[in-house]
Short mmCIF file of C-alpha atoms and ligand atoms in Angstrom, two decimals:
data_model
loop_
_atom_site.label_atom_id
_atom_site.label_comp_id
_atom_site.label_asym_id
_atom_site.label_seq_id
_atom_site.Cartn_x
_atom_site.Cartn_y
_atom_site.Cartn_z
CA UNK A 709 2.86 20.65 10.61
CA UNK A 710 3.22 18.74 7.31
CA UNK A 711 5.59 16.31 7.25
CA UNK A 712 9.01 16.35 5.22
CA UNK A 713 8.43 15.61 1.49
CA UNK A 714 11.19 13.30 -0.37
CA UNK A 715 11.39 14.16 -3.50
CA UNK A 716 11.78 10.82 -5.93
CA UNK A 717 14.32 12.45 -8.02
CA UNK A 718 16.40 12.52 -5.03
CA UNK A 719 17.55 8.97 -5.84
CA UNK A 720 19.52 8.35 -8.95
CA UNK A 721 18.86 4.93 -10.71
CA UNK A 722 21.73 3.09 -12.82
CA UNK A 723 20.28 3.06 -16.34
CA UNK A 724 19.40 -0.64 -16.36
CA UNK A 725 17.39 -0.36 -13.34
CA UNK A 726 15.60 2.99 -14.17
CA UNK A 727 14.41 1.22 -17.69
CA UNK A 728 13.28 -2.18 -15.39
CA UNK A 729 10.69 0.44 -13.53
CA UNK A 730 10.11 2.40 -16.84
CA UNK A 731 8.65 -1.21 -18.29
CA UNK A 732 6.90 -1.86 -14.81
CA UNK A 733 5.38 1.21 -14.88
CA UNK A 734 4.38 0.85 -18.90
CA UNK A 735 3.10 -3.13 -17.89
CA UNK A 736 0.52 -1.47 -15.25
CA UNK A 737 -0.77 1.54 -17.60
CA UNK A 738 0.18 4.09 -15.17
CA UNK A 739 2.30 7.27 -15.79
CA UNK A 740 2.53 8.00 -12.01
CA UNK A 741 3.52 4.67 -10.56
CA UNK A 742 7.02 5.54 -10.64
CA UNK A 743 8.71 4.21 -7.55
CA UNK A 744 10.02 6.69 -4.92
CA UNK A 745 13.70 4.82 -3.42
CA UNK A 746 14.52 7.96 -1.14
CA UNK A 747 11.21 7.72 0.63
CA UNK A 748 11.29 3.97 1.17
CA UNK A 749 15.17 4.37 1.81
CA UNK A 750 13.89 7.11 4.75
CA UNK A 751 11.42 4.56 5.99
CA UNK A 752 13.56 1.48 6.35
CA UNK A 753 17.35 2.30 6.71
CA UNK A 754 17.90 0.65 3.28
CA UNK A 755 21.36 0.47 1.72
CA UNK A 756 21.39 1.90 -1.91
CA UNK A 757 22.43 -1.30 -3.28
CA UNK A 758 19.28 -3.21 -0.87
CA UNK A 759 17.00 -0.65 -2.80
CA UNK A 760 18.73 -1.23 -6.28
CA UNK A 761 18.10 -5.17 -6.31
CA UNK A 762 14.83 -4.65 -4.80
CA UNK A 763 14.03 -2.70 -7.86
CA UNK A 764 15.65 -3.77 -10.55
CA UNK A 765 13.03 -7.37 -9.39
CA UNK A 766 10.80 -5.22 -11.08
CA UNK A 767 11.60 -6.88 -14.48
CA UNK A 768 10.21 -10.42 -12.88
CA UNK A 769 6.42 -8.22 -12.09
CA UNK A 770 5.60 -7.91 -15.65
CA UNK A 771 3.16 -10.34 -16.38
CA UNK A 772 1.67 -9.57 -13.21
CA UNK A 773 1.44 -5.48 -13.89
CA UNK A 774 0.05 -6.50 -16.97
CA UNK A 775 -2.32 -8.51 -16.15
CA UNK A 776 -3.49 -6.20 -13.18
CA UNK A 777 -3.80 -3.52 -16.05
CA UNK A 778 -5.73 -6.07 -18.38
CA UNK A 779 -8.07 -6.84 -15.58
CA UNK A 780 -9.01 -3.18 -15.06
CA UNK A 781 -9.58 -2.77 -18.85
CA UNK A 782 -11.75 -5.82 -18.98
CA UNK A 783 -14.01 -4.38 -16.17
CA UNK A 784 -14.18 -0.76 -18.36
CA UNK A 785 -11.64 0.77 -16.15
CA UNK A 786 -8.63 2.54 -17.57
CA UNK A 787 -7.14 3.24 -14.39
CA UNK A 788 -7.45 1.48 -10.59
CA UNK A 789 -8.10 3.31 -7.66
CA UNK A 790 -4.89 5.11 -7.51
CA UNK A 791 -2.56 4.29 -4.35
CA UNK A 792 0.45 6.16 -4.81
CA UNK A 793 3.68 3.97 -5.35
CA UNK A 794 2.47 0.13 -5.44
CA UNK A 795 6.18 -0.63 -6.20
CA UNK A 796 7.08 0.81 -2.99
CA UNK A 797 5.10 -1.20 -1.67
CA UNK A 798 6.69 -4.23 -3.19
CA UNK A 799 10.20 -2.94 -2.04
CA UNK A 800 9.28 -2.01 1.41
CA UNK A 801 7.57 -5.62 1.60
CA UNK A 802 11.01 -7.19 -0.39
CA UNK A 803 13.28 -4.82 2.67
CA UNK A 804 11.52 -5.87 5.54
CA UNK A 805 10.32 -9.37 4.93
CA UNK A 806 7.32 -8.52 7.66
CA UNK A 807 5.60 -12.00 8.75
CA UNK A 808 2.29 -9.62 8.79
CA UNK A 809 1.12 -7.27 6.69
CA UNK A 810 -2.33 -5.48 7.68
CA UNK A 811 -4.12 -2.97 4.70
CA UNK A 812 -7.72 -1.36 5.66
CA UNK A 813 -8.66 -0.71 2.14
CA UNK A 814 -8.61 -3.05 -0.72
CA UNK A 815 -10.65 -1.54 -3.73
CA UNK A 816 -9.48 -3.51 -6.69
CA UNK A 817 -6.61 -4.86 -5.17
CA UNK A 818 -3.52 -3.02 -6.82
CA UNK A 819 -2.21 -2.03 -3.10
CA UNK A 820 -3.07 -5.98 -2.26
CA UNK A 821 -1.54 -7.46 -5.24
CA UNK A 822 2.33 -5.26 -4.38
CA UNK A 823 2.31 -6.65 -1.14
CA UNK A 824 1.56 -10.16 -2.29
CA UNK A 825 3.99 -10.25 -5.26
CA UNK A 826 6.80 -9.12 -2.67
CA UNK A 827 5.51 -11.86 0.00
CA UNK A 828 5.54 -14.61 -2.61
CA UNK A 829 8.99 -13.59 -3.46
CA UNK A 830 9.88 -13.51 0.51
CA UNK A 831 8.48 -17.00 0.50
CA UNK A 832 6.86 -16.12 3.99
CA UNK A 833 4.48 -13.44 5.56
CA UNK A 834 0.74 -13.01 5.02
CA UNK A 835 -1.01 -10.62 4.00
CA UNK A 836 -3.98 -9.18 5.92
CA UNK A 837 -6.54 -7.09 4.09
CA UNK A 838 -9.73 -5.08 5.12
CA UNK A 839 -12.99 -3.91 3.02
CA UNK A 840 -15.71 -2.65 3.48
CA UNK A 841 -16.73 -2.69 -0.65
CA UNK A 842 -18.77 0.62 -2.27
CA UNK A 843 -20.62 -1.51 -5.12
CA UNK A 844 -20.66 0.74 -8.53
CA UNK A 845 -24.64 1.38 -8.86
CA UNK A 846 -24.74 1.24 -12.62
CA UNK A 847 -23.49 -1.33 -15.08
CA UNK A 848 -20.93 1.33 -15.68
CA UNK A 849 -19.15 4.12 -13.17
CA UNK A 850 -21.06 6.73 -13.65
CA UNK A 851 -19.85 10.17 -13.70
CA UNK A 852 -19.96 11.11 -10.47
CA UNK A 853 -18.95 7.73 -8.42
CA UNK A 854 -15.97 7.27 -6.82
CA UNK A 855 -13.34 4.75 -8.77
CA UNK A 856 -12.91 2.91 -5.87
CA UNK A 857 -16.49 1.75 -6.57
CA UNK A 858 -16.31 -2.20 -6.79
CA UNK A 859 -17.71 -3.51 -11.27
CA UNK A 860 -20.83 -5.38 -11.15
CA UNK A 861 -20.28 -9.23 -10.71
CA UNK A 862 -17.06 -8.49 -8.92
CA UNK A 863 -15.17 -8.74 -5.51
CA UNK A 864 -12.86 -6.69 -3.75
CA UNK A 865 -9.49 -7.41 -4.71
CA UNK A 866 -11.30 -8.17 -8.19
CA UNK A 867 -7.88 -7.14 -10.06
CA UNK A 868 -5.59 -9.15 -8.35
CA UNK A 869 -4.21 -11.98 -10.52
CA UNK A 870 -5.28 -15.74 -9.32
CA UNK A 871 -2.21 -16.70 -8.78
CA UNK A 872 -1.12 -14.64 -5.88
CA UNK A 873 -4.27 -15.10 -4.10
CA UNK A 874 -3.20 -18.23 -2.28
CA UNK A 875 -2.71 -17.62 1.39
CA UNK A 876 -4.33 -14.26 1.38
CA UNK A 877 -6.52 -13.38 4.45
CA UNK A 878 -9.09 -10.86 2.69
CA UNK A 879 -11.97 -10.04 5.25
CA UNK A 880 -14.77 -8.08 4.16
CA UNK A 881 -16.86 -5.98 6.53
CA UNK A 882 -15.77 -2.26 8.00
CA UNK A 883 -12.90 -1.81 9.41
CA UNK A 884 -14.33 -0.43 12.87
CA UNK A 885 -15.33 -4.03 13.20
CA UNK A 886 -12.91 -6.00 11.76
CA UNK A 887 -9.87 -3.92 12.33
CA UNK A 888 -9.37 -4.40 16.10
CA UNK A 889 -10.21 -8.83 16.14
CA UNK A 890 -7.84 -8.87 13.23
CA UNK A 891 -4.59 -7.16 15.18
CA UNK A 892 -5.72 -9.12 18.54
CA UNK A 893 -4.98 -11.93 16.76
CA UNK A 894 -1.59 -11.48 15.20
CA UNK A 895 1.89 -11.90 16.50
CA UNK A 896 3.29 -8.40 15.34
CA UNK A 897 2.64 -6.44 12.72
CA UNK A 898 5.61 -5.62 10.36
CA UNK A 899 3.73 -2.81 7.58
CA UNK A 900 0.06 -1.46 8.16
CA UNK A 901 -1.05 0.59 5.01
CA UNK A 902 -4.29 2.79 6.11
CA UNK A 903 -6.00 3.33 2.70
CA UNK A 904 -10.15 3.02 3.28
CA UNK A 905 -11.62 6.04 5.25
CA UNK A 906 -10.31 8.77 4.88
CA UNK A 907 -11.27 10.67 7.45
CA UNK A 908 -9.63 11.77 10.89
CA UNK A 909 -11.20 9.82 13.54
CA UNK A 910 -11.10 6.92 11.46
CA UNK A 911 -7.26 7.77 11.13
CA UNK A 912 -6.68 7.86 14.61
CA UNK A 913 -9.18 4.99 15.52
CA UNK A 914 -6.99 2.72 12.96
CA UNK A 915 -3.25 3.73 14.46
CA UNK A 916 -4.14 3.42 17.45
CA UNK A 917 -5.99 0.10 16.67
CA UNK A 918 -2.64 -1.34 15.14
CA UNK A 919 -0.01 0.01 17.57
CA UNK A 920 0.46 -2.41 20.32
CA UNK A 921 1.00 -5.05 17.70
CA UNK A 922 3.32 -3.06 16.17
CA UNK A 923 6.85 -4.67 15.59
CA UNK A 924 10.05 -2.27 15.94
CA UNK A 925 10.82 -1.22 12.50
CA UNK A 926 7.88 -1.80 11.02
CA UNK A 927 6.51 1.08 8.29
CA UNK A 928 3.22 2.70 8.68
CA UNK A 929 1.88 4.24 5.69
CA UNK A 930 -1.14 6.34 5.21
CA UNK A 931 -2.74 7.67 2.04
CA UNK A 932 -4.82 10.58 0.68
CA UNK A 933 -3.88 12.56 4.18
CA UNK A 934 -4.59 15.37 3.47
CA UNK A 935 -8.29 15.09 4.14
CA UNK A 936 -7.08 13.45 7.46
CA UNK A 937 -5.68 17.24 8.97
CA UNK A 938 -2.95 16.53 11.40
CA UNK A 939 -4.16 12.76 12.46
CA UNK A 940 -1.09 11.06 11.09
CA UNK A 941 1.16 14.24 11.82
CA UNK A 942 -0.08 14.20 15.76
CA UNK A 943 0.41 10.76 15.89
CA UNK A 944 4.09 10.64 14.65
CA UNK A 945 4.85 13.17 17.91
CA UNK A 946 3.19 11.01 20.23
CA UNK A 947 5.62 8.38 19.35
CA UNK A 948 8.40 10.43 18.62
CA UNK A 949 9.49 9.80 15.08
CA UNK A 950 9.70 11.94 11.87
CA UNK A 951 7.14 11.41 9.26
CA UNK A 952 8.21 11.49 5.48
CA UNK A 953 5.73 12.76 3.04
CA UNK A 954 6.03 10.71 -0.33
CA UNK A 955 7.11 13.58 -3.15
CA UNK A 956 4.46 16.03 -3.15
CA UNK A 957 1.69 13.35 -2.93
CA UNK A 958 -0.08 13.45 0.52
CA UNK A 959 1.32 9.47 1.27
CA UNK A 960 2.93 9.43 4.29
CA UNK A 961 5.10 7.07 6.69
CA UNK A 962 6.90 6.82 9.38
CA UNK A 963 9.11 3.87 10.73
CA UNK A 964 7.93 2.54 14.05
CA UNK A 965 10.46 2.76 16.97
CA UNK A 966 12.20 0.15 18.99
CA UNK A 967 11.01 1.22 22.46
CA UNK A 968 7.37 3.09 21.96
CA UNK A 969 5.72 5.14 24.10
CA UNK A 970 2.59 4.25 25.96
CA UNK A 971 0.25 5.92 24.20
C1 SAM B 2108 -8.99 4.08 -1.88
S1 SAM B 2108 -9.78 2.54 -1.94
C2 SAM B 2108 -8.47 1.42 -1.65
C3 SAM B 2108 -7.50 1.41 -2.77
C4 SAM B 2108 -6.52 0.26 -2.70
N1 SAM B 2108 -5.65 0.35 -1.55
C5 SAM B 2108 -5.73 0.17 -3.99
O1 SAM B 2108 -4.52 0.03 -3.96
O2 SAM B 2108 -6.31 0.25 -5.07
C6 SAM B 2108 -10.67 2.54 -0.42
C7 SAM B 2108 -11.44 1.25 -0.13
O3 SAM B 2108 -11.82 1.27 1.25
C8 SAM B 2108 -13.19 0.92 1.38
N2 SAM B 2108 -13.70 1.48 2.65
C9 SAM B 2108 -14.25 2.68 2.88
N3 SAM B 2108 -14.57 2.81 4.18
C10 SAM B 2108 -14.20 1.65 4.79
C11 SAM B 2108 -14.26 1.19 6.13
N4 SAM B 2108 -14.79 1.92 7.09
N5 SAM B 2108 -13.76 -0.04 6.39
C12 SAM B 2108 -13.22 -0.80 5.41
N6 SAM B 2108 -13.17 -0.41 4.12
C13 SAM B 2108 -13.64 0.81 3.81
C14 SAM B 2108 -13.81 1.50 0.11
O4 SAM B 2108 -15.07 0.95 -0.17
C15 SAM B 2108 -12.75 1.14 -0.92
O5 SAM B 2108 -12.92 -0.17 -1.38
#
């Protein structure tokens, strides 16, 4: 069964605060950023007023939505790779102040560079990121490549600005491999954002990868899941918590419980 979709409208922003995202959203060039409050309210527990001042931060990201979008126009791109909501991410990052933050899919970087921005402003937590790059095979994308396809002469994470870089623990490599020696090796694991493979296996091998590290409370998220089937759905039973489906996108989450089950 799909899960529950929150609707963003569901949330009603004060009029300073809806025009701080309206600018955010401008700064980064894209029409669907919008953030989602009810979704990442469902996910953490959040007051409305914890959600409003994470938000209405927004004004301080400016510069650094702009220059995301500048460094997607300089490589030819008008757009990035998509993730739904990269100011949720910020806000869940700003709510739940996670010491680790684990991403399998890093494309450009505009997942990455939400997650930074909202550890910088936590002054703590690192960010933990996963790629396995798909390099663009022409000196432009052609037609039928995938956006996520990595500009000649750059890295993943090639839009992230410089200046949020510093701590960052980018590997490079699949995630099959990398994945399980990266959790091993950390503490607990306060937001894991599944946004490489999208396929179900993969799904499951990642959640099930990241679960004993997982810290009570923390968020799972999972993108573009609907070419996953019922992967994240399935898993959500196993440990007994409702999944929320972000508006009618196919982004999902749930909030990881206090006592899990062996699974
Ligand atoms: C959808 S993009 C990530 C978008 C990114 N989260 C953002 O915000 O722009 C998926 C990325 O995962 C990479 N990828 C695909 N399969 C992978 C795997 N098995 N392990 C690690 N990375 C993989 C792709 O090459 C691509 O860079």
């Amino acid at each position: 069964m799909s899960p529950p979709a929150i609707a963003p409208g569901t949330y009603r922003l004060p009029a300073e605060v809806a025009r701080s995202v309206e600018r955010a959203r401008r700064a980064l060039g894209d029409r669907g950023a919008g953030p989602n409050p009810g979704w990442v309210a469902a996910l953490t527990g959040a007051s409305r007023k914890e959600i409003l001042r994470g938000l209405s931060e927004l004004e301080d990201l400016l510069p650094l939505e702009e220059e995301i979008r500048h460094r997607h126009l300089a490589a030819g791109r008008a757009n990035y790779a998509q993730i739904r909501g990269p100011f949720d991410l910020y806000l869940l990052t700003r709510l739940l102040k996670p010491a680790h933050i684990v991403e399998a899919g890093v494309s450009s970087g505009v997942s990455s560079a939400h997650f930074l921005a909202g550890l910088r402003r936590n002054r703590r937590g690192t960010l933990h990121s996963i790629d396995r790059p798909t390099p663009q095979r022409g000196s432009e994308l052609g037609t039928h490549e995938s956006p996520v396809a990595i500009p000649r002469g750059r890295s993943s994470g090639w839009a992230v600005p410089e200046e949020l870089r510093d701590g960052w623990d980018l590997r490079i490599g699949p995630s099959e491999r990398l994945l399980p020696t990266l959790v091993r090796g950390l503490p607990k694991v306060g937001i894991f954002l599944h946004d490489d493979l999208h396929t179900a296996p993969h799904l499951k091998f990642e959640l099930r990868t990241v679960a004993p590290r997982l810290a009570p409370g923390a968020v799972v998220l999972a993108d573009n899941t609907d070419w996953t089937g019922s992967a994240f759905p399935d898993f959500a039973h196993q440990v007994g918590v409702p999944s929320f489906r972000r508006g009618r996108t196919d982004f999902v989450g749930l909030a990881w419980p206090a006592q899990p089950p062996e699974l």
